[in-house]
PDB file of C-alpha atoms in Angstrom:
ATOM      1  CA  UNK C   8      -7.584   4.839  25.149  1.00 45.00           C
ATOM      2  CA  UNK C   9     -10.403   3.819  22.505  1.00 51.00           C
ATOM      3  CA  UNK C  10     -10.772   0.546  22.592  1.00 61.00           C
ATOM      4  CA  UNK C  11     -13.076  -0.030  19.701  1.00 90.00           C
ATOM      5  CA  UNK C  12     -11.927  -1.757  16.488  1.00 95.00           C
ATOM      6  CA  UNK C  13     -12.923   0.979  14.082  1.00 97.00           C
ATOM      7  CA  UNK C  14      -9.489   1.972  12.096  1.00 98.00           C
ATOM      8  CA  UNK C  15      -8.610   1.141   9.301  1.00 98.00           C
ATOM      9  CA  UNK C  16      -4.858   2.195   8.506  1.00 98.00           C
ATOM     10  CA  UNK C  17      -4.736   0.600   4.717  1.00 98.00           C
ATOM     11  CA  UNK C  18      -6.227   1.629   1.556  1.00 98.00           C
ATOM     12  CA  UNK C  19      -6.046   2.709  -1.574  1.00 97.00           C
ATOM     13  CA  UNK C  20      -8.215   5.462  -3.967  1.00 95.00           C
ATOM     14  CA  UNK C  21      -8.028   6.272  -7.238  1.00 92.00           C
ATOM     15  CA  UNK C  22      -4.989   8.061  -6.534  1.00 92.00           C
ATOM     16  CA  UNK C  23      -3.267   4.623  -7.311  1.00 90.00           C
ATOM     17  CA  UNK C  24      -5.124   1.627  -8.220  1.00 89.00           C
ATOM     18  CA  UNK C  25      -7.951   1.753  -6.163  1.00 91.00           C
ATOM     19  CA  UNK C  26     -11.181   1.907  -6.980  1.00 89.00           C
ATOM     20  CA  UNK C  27     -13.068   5.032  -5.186  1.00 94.00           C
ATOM     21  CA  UNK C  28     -12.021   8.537  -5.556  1.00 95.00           C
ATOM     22  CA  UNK C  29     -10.629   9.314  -2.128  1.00 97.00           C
ATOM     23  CA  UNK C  30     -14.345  11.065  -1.462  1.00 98.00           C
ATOM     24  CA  UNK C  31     -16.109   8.490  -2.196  1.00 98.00           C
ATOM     25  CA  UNK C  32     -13.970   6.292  -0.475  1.00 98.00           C
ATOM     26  CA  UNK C  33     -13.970   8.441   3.193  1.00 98.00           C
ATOM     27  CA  UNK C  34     -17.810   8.018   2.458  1.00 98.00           C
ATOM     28  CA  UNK C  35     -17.920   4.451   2.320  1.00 98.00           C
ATOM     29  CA  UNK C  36     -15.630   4.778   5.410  1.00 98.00           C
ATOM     30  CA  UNK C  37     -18.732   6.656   7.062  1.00 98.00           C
ATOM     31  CA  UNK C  38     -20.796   3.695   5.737  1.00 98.00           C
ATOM     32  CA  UNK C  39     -19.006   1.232   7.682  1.00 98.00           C
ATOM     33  CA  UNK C  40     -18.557   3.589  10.926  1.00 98.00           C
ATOM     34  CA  UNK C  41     -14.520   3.865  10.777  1.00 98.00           C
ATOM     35  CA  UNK C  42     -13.340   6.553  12.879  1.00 98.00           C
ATOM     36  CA  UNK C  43      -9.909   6.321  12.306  1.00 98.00           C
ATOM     37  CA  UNK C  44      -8.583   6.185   8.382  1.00 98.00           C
ATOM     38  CA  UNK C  45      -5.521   6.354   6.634  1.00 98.00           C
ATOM     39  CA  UNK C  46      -5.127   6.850   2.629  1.00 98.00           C
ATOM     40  CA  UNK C  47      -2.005   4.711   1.564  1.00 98.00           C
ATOM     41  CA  UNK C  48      -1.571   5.195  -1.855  1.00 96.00           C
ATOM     42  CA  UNK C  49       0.802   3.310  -3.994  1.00 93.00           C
ATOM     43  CA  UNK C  50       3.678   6.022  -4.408  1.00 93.00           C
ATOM     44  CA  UNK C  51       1.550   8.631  -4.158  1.00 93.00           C
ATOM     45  CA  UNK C  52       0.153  11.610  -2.045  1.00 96.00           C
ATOM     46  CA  UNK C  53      -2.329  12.934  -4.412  1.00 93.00           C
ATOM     47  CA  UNK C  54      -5.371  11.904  -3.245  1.00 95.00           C
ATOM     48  CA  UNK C  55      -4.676  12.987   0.650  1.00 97.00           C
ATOM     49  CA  UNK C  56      -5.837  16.603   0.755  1.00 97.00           C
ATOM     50  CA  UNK C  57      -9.061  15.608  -0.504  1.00 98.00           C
ATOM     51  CA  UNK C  58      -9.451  12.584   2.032  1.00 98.00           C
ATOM     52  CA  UNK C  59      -8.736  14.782   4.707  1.00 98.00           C
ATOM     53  CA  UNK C  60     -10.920  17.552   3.503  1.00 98.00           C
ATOM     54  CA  UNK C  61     -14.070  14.964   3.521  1.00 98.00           C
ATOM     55  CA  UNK C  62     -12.847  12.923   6.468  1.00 98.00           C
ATOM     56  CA  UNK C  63     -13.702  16.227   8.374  1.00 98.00           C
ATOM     57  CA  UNK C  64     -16.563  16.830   6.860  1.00 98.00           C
ATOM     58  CA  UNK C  65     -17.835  13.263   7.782  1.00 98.00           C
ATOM     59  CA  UNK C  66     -16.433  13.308  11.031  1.00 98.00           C
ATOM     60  CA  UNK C  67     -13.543  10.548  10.608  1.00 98.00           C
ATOM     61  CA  UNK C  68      -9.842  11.138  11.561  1.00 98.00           C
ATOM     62  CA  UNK C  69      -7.704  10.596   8.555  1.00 98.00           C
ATOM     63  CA  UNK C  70      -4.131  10.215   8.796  1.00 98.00           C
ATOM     64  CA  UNK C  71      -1.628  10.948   5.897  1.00 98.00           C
ATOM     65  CA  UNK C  72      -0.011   7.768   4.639  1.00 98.00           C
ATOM     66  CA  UNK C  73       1.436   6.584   1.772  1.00 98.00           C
ATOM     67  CA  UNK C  74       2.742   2.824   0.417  1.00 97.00           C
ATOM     68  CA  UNK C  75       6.440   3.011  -0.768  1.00 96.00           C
ATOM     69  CA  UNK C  76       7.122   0.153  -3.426  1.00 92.00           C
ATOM     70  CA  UNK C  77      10.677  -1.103  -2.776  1.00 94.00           C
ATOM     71  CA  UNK C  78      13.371  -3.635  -3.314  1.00 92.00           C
ATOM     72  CA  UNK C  79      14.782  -5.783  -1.276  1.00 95.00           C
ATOM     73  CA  UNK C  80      17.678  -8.783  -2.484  1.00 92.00           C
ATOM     74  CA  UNK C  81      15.340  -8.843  -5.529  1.00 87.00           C
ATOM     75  CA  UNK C  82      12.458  -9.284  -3.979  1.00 89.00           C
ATOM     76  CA  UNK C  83       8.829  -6.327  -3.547  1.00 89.00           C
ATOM     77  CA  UNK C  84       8.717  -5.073  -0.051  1.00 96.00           C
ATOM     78  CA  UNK C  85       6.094  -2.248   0.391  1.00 97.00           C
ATOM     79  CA  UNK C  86       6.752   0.349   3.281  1.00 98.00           C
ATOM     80  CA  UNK C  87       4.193   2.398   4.636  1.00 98.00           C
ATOM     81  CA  UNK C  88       4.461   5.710   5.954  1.00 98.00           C
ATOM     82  CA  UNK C  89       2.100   7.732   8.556  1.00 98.00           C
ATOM     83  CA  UNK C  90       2.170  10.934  10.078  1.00 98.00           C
ATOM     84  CA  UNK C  91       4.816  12.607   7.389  1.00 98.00           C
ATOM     85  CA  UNK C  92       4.954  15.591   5.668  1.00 98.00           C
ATOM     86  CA  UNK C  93       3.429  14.835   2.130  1.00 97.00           C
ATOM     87  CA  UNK C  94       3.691  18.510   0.915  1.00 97.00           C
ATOM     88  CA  UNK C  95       7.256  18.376   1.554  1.00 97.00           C
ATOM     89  CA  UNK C  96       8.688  19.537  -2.172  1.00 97.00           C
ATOM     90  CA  UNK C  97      11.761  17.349  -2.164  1.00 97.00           C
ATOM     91  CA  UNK C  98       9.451  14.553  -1.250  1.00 96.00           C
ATOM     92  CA  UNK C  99       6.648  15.749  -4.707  1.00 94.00           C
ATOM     93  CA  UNK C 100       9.519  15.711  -6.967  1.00 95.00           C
ATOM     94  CA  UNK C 101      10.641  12.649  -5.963  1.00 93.00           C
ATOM     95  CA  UNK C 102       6.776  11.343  -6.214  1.00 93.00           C
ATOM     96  CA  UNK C 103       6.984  12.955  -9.813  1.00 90.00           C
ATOM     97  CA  UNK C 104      10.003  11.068 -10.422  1.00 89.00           C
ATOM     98  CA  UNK C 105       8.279   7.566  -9.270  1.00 86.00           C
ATOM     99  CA  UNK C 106       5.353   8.536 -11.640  1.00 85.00           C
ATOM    100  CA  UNK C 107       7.645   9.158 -14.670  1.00 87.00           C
ATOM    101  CA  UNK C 108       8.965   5.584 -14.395  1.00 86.00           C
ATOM    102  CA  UNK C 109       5.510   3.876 -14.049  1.00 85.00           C
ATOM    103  CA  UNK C 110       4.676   5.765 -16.841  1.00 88.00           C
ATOM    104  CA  UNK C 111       7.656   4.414 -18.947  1.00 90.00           C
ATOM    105  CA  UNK C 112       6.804   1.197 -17.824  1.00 90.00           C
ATOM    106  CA  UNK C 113       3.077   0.887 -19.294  1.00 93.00           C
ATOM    107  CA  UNK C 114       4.042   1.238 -22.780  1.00 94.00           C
ATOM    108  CA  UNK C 115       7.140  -1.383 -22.296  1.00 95.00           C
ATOM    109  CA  UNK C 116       4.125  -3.461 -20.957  1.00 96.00           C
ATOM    110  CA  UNK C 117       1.585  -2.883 -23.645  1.00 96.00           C
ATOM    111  CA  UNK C 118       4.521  -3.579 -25.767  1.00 95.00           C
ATOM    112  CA  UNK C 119       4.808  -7.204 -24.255  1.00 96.00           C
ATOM    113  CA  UNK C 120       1.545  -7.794 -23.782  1.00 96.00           C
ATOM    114  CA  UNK C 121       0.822  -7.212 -27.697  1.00 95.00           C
ATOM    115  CA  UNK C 122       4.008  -9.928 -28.511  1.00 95.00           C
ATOM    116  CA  UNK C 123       1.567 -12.527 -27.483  1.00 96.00           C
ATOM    117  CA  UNK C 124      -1.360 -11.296 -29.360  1.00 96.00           C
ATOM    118  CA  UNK C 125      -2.796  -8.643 -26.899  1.00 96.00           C
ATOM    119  CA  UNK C 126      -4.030  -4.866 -28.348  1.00 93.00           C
ATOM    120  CA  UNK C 127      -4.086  -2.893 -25.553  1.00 93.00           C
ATOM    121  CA  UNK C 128      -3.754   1.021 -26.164  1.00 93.00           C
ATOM    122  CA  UNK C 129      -2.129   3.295 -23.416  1.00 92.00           C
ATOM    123  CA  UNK C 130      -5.321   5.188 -23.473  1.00 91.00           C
ATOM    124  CA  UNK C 131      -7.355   2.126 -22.763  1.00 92.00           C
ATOM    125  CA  UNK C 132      -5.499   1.993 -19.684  1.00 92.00           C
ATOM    126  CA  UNK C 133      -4.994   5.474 -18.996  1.00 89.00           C
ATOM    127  CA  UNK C 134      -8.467   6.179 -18.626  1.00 87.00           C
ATOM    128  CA  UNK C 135      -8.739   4.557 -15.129  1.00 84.00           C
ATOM    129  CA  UNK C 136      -5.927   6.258 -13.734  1.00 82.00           C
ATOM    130  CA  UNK C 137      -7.367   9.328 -11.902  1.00 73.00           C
ATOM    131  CA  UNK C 138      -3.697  11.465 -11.787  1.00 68.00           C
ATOM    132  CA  UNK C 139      -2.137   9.610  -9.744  1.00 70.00           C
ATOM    133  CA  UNK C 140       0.572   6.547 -10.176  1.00 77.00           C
ATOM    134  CA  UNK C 141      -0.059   3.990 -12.681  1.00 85.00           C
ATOM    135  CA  UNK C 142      -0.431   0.638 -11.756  1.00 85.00           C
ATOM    136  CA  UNK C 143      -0.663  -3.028 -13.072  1.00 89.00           C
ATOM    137  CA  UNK C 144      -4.226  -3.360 -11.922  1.00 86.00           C
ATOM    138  CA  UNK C 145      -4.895  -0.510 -14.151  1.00 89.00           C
ATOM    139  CA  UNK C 146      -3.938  -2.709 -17.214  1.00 94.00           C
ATOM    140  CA  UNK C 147      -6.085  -5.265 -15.885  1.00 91.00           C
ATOM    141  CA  UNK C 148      -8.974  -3.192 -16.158  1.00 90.00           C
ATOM    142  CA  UNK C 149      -8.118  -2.695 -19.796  1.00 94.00           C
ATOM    143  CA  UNK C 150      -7.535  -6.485 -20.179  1.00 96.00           C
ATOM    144  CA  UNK C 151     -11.355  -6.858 -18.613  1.00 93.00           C
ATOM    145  CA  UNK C 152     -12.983  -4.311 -20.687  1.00 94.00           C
ATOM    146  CA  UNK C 153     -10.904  -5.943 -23.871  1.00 95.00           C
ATOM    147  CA  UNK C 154     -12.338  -9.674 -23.025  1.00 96.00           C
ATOM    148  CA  UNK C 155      -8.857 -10.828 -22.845  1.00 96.00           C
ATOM    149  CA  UNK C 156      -9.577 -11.786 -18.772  1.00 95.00           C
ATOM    150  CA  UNK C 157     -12.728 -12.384 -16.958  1.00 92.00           C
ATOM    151  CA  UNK C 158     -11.424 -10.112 -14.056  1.00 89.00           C
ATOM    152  CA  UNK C 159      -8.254  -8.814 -11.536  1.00 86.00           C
ATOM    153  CA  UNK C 160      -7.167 -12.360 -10.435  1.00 86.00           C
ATOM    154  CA  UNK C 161      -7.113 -13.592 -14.081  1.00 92.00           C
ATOM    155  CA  UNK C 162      -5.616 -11.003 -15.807  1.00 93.00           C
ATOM    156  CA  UNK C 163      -2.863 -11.296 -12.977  1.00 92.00           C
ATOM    157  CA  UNK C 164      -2.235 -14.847 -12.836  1.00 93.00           C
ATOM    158  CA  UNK C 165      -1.714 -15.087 -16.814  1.00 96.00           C
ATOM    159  CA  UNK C 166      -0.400 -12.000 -17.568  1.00 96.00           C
ATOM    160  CA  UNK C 167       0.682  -9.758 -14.974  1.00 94.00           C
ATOM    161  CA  UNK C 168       1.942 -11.175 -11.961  1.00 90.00           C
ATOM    162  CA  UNK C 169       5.406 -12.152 -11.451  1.00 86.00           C
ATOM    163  CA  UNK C 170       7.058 -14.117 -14.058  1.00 91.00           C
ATOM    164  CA  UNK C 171       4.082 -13.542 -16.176  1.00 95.00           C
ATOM    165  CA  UNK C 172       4.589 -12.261 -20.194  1.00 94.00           C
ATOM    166  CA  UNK C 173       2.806  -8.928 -19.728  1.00 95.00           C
ATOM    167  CA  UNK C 174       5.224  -7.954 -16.371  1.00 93.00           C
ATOM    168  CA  UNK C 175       7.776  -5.833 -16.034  1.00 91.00           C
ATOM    169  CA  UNK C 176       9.709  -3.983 -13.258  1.00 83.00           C
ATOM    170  CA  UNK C 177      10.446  -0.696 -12.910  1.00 76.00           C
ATOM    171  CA  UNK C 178      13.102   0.544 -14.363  1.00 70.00           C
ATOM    172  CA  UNK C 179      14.552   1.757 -11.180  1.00 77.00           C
ATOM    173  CA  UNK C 180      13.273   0.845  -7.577  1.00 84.00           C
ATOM    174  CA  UNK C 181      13.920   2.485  -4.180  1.00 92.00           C
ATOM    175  CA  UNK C 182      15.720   0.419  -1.419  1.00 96.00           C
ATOM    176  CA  UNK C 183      13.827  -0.526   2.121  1.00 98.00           C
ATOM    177  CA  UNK C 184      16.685   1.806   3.553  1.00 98.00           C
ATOM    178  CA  UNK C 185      15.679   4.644   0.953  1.00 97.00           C
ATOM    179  CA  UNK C 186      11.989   4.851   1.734  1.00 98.00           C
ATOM    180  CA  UNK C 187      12.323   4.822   5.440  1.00 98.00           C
ATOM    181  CA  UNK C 188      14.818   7.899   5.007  1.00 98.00           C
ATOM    182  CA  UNK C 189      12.151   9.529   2.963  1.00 98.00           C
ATOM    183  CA  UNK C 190       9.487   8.776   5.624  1.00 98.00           C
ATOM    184  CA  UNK C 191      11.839   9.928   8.900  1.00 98.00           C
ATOM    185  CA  UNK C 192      13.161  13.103   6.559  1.00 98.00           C
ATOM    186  CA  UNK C 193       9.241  14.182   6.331  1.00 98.00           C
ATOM    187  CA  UNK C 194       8.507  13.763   9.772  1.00 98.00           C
ATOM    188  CA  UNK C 195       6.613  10.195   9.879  1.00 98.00           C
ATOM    189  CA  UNK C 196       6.666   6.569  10.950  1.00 98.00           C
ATOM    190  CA  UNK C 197       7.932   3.743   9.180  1.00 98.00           C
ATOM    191  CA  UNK C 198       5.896   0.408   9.009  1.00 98.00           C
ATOM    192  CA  UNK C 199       6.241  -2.621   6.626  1.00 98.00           C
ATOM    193  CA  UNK C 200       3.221  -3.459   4.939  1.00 98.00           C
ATOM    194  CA  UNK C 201       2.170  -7.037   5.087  1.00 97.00           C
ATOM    195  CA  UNK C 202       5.473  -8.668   5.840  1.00 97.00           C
ATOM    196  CA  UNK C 203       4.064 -12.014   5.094  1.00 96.00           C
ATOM    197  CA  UNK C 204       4.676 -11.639   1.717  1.00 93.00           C
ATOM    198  CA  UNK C 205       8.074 -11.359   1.477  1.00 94.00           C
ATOM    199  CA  UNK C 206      10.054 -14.283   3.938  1.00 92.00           C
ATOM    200  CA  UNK C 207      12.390 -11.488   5.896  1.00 96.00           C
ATOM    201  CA  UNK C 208      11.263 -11.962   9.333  1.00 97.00           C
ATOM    202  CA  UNK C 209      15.307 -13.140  10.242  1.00 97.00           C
ATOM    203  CA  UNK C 210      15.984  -9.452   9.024  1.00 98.00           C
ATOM    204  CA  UNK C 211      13.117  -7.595  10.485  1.00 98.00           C
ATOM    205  CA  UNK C 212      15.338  -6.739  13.625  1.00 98.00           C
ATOM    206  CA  UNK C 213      18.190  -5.506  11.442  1.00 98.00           C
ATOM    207  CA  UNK C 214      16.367  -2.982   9.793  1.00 98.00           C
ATOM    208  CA  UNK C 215      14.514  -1.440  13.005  1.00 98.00           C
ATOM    209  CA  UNK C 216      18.561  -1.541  14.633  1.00 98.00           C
ATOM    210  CA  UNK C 217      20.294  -0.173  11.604  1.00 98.00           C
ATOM    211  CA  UNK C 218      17.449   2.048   9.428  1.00 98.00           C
ATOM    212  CA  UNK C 219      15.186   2.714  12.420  1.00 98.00           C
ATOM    213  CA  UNK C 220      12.166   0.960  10.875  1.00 98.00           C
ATOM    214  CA  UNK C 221       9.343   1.954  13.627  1.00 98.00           C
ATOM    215  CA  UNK C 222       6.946  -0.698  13.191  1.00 98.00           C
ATOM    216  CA  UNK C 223       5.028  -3.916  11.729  1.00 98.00           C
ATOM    217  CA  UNK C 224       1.901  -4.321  10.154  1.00 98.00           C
ATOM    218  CA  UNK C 225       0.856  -7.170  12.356  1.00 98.00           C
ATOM    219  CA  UNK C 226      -3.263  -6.983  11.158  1.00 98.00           C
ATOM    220  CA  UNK C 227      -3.413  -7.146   7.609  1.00 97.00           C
ATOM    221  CA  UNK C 228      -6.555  -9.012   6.115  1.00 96.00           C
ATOM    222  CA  UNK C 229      -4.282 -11.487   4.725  1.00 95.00           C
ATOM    223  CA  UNK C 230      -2.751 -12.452   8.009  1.00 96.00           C
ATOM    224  CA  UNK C 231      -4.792 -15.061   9.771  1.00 96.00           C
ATOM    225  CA  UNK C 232      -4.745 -15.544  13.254  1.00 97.00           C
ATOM    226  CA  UNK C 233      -0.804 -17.797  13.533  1.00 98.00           C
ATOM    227  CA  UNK C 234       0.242 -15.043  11.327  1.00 98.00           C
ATOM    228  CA  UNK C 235      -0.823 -12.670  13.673  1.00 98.00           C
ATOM    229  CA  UNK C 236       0.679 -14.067  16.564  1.00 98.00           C
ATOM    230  CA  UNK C 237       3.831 -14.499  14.933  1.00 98.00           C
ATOM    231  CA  UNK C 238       4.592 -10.832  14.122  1.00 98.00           C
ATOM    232  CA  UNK C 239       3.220  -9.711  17.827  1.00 98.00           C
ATOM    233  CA  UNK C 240       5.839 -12.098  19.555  1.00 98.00           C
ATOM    234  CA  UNK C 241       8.035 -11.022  16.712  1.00 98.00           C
ATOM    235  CA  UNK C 242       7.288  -7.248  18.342  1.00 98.00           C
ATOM    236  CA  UNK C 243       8.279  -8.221  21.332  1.00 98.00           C
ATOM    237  CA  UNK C 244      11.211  -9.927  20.472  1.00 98.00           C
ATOM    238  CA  UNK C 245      12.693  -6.651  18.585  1.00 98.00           C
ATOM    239  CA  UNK C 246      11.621  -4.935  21.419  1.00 98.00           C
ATOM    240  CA  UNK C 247      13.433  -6.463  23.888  1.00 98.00           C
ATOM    241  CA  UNK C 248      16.290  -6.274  22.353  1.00 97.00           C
ATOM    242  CA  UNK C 249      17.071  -3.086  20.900  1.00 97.00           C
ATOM    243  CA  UNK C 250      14.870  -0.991  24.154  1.00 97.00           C
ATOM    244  CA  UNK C 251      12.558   0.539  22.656  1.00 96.00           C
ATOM    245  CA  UNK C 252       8.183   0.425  21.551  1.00 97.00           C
ATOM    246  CA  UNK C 253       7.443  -0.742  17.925  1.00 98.00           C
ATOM    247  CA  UNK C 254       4.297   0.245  16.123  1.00 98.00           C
ATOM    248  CA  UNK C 255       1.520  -2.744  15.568  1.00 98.00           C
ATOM    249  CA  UNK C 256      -0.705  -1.260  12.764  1.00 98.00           C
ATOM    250  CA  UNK C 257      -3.106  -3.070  10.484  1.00 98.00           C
ATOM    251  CA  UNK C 258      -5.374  -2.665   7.721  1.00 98.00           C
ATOM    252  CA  UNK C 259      -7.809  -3.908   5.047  1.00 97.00           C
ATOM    253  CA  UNK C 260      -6.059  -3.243   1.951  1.00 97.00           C
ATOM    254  CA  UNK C 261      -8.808  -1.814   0.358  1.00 97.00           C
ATOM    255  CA  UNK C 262      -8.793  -1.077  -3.464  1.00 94.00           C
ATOM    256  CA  UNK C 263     -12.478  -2.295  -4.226  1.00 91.00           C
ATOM    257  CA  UNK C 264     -15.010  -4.971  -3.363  1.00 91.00           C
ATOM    258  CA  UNK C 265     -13.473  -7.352  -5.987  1.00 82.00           C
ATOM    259  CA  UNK C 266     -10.059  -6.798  -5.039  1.00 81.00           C
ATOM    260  CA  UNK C 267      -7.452  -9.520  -2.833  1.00 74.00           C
ATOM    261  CA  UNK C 268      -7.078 -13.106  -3.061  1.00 74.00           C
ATOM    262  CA  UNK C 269     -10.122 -13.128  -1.352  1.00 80.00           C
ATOM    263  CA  UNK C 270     -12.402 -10.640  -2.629  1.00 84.00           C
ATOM    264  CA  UNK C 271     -13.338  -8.553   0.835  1.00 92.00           C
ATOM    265  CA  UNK C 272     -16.128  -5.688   1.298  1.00 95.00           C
ATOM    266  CA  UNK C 273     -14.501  -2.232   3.563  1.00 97.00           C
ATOM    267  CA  UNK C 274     -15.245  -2.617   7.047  1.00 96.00           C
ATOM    268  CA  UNK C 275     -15.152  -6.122   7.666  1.00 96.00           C
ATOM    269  CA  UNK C 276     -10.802  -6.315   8.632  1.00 96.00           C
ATOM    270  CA  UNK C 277     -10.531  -4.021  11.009  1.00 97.00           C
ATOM    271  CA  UNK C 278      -7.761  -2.261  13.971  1.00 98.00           C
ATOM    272  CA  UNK C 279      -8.484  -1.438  17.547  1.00 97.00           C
ATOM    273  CA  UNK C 280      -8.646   1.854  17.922  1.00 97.00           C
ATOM    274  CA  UNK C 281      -6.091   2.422  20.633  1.00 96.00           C
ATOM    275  CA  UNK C 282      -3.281   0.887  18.194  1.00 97.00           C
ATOM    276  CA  UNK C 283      -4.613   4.089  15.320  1.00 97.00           C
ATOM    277  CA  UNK C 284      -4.224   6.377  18.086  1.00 97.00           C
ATOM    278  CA  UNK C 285      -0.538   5.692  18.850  1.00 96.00           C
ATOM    279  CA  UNK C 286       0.044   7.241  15.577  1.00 96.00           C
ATOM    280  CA  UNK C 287      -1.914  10.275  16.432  1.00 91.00           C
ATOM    281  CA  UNK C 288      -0.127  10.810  19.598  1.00 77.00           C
ATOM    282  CA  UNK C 289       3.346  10.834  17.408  1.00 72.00           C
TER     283      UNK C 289
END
């Protein structure tokens, strides 16, 4: 096994709301020597093809993946999903589906948002969205190029973000259970994204026993070192207990360079290689 750290198994194009096109991201990848990639799109598959197709050009493994926004006793829980099949039709229209209702949900947000004395136009917004799923960082960039915000984090904190005017949930949101049943139907592995986030460690071994959740994402840039720890002996724990090998994956969370709580360039969180390759050997 590789025992490098050059994998990086989280990040976003302008597929969703990052930043690069997915070729100009797999370039920066290049940049940065990452060998082992994965595209993980919020609900979304549509910038993978074209990942892959420059990953090989460049020389970098990328891996199919995808970030499944969920609900969970009222609470957003992201699931990621490696190794599945994204052309799978049932899976597109369902995709199609997802994108309908983020869709719906910008104009009930630039409805809100104009309530308390914001203009922002659906095209304003639309115009950083690259075909893929809309997202509330997209209306931030509209908010920045209006003047309403100085940038991401302010536009969030006032307007977007949880409990904020200008937010708004979708109008219907897939379960935990739901998205891991896509992921196994298509062939792939099941992670939780940066479980940190959301306070259900106590239930973490319920839903590898009863939905067959396949792993953790133990290295996310937001997780510092105790954090890290924590979810390994967590690992362990769940593995000792139901018999079998969980997944320990990890990424940057890359939109763009101003993106995160704390703004981070590509490159600099990184995974060991041998933990990208477990996937591979799926």
């Amino acid at each position: 096994m590789n025992s490098n750290k050059n994998s990086d198994l989280h990040m976003h194009s302008t597929a969703s709301d990052g930043g690069y096109t997915p070729s100009e991201l797999m370039r920066k990848c290049k940049e940065v020597k990452l060998e082992i990639v994965s595209l993980t799109d919020h609900d979304s598959v549509a910038g993978i093809e074209e990942a892959i197709h420059e990953g090989n050009k460049l020389g970098i493994q990328v891996i199919p993946g995808i970030e499944f926004s969920t609900k969970y006793k009222g609470r957003s829980v992201h699931i990621l999903g490696y190794q599945f099949d994204w052309k799978n039709q049932e899976l597109q229209t369902l995709l199609m589906s997802q994108k309908q209702l983020r869709r719906e949900r910008l104009d009930t947000i630039i409805e809100r948002l104009k309530l308390i004395g914001l203009k922002v136009e659906a095209e304003s917004v639309l115009k950083h969205v690259d075909g893929g799923s809309i997202g509330r960082p997209h209306v931030a960039k509209a908010l920045i190029e209006a003047g309403y915000v100085t940038d991401m984090a302010d536009a969030f904190e006032r307007f977007l973000a949880e409990g904020q005017p200008g937010y708004v949930e979708k109008s219907k949101e897939m379960t935990v259970q739901e998205a891991i049943d896509w992921i196994h139907q298509t062939g792939g592995i099941a992670i939780v994204a940066h479980p940190n986030y959301y306070d259900v460690d106590e239930d973490l071994i319920d839903w590898v026993k009863d939905w067959g959740l396949d792993g953790i994402e133990v290295y996310h840039r937001d997780h510092d070192e105790d954090v890290k720890k924590r979810y390994e002996l967590i690992c362990q724990s769940i593995e000792e207990k139901v018999g079998r090998k969980l997944y320990r994956t990890g990424g940057s969370d890359f939109h763009h360079e101003e993106y995160g709580r704390v703004p981070e360039p590509l490159g600099v969180t990184r995974l060991a290689n041998e933990l990208a390759e477990t996937l591979l050997d799926c």
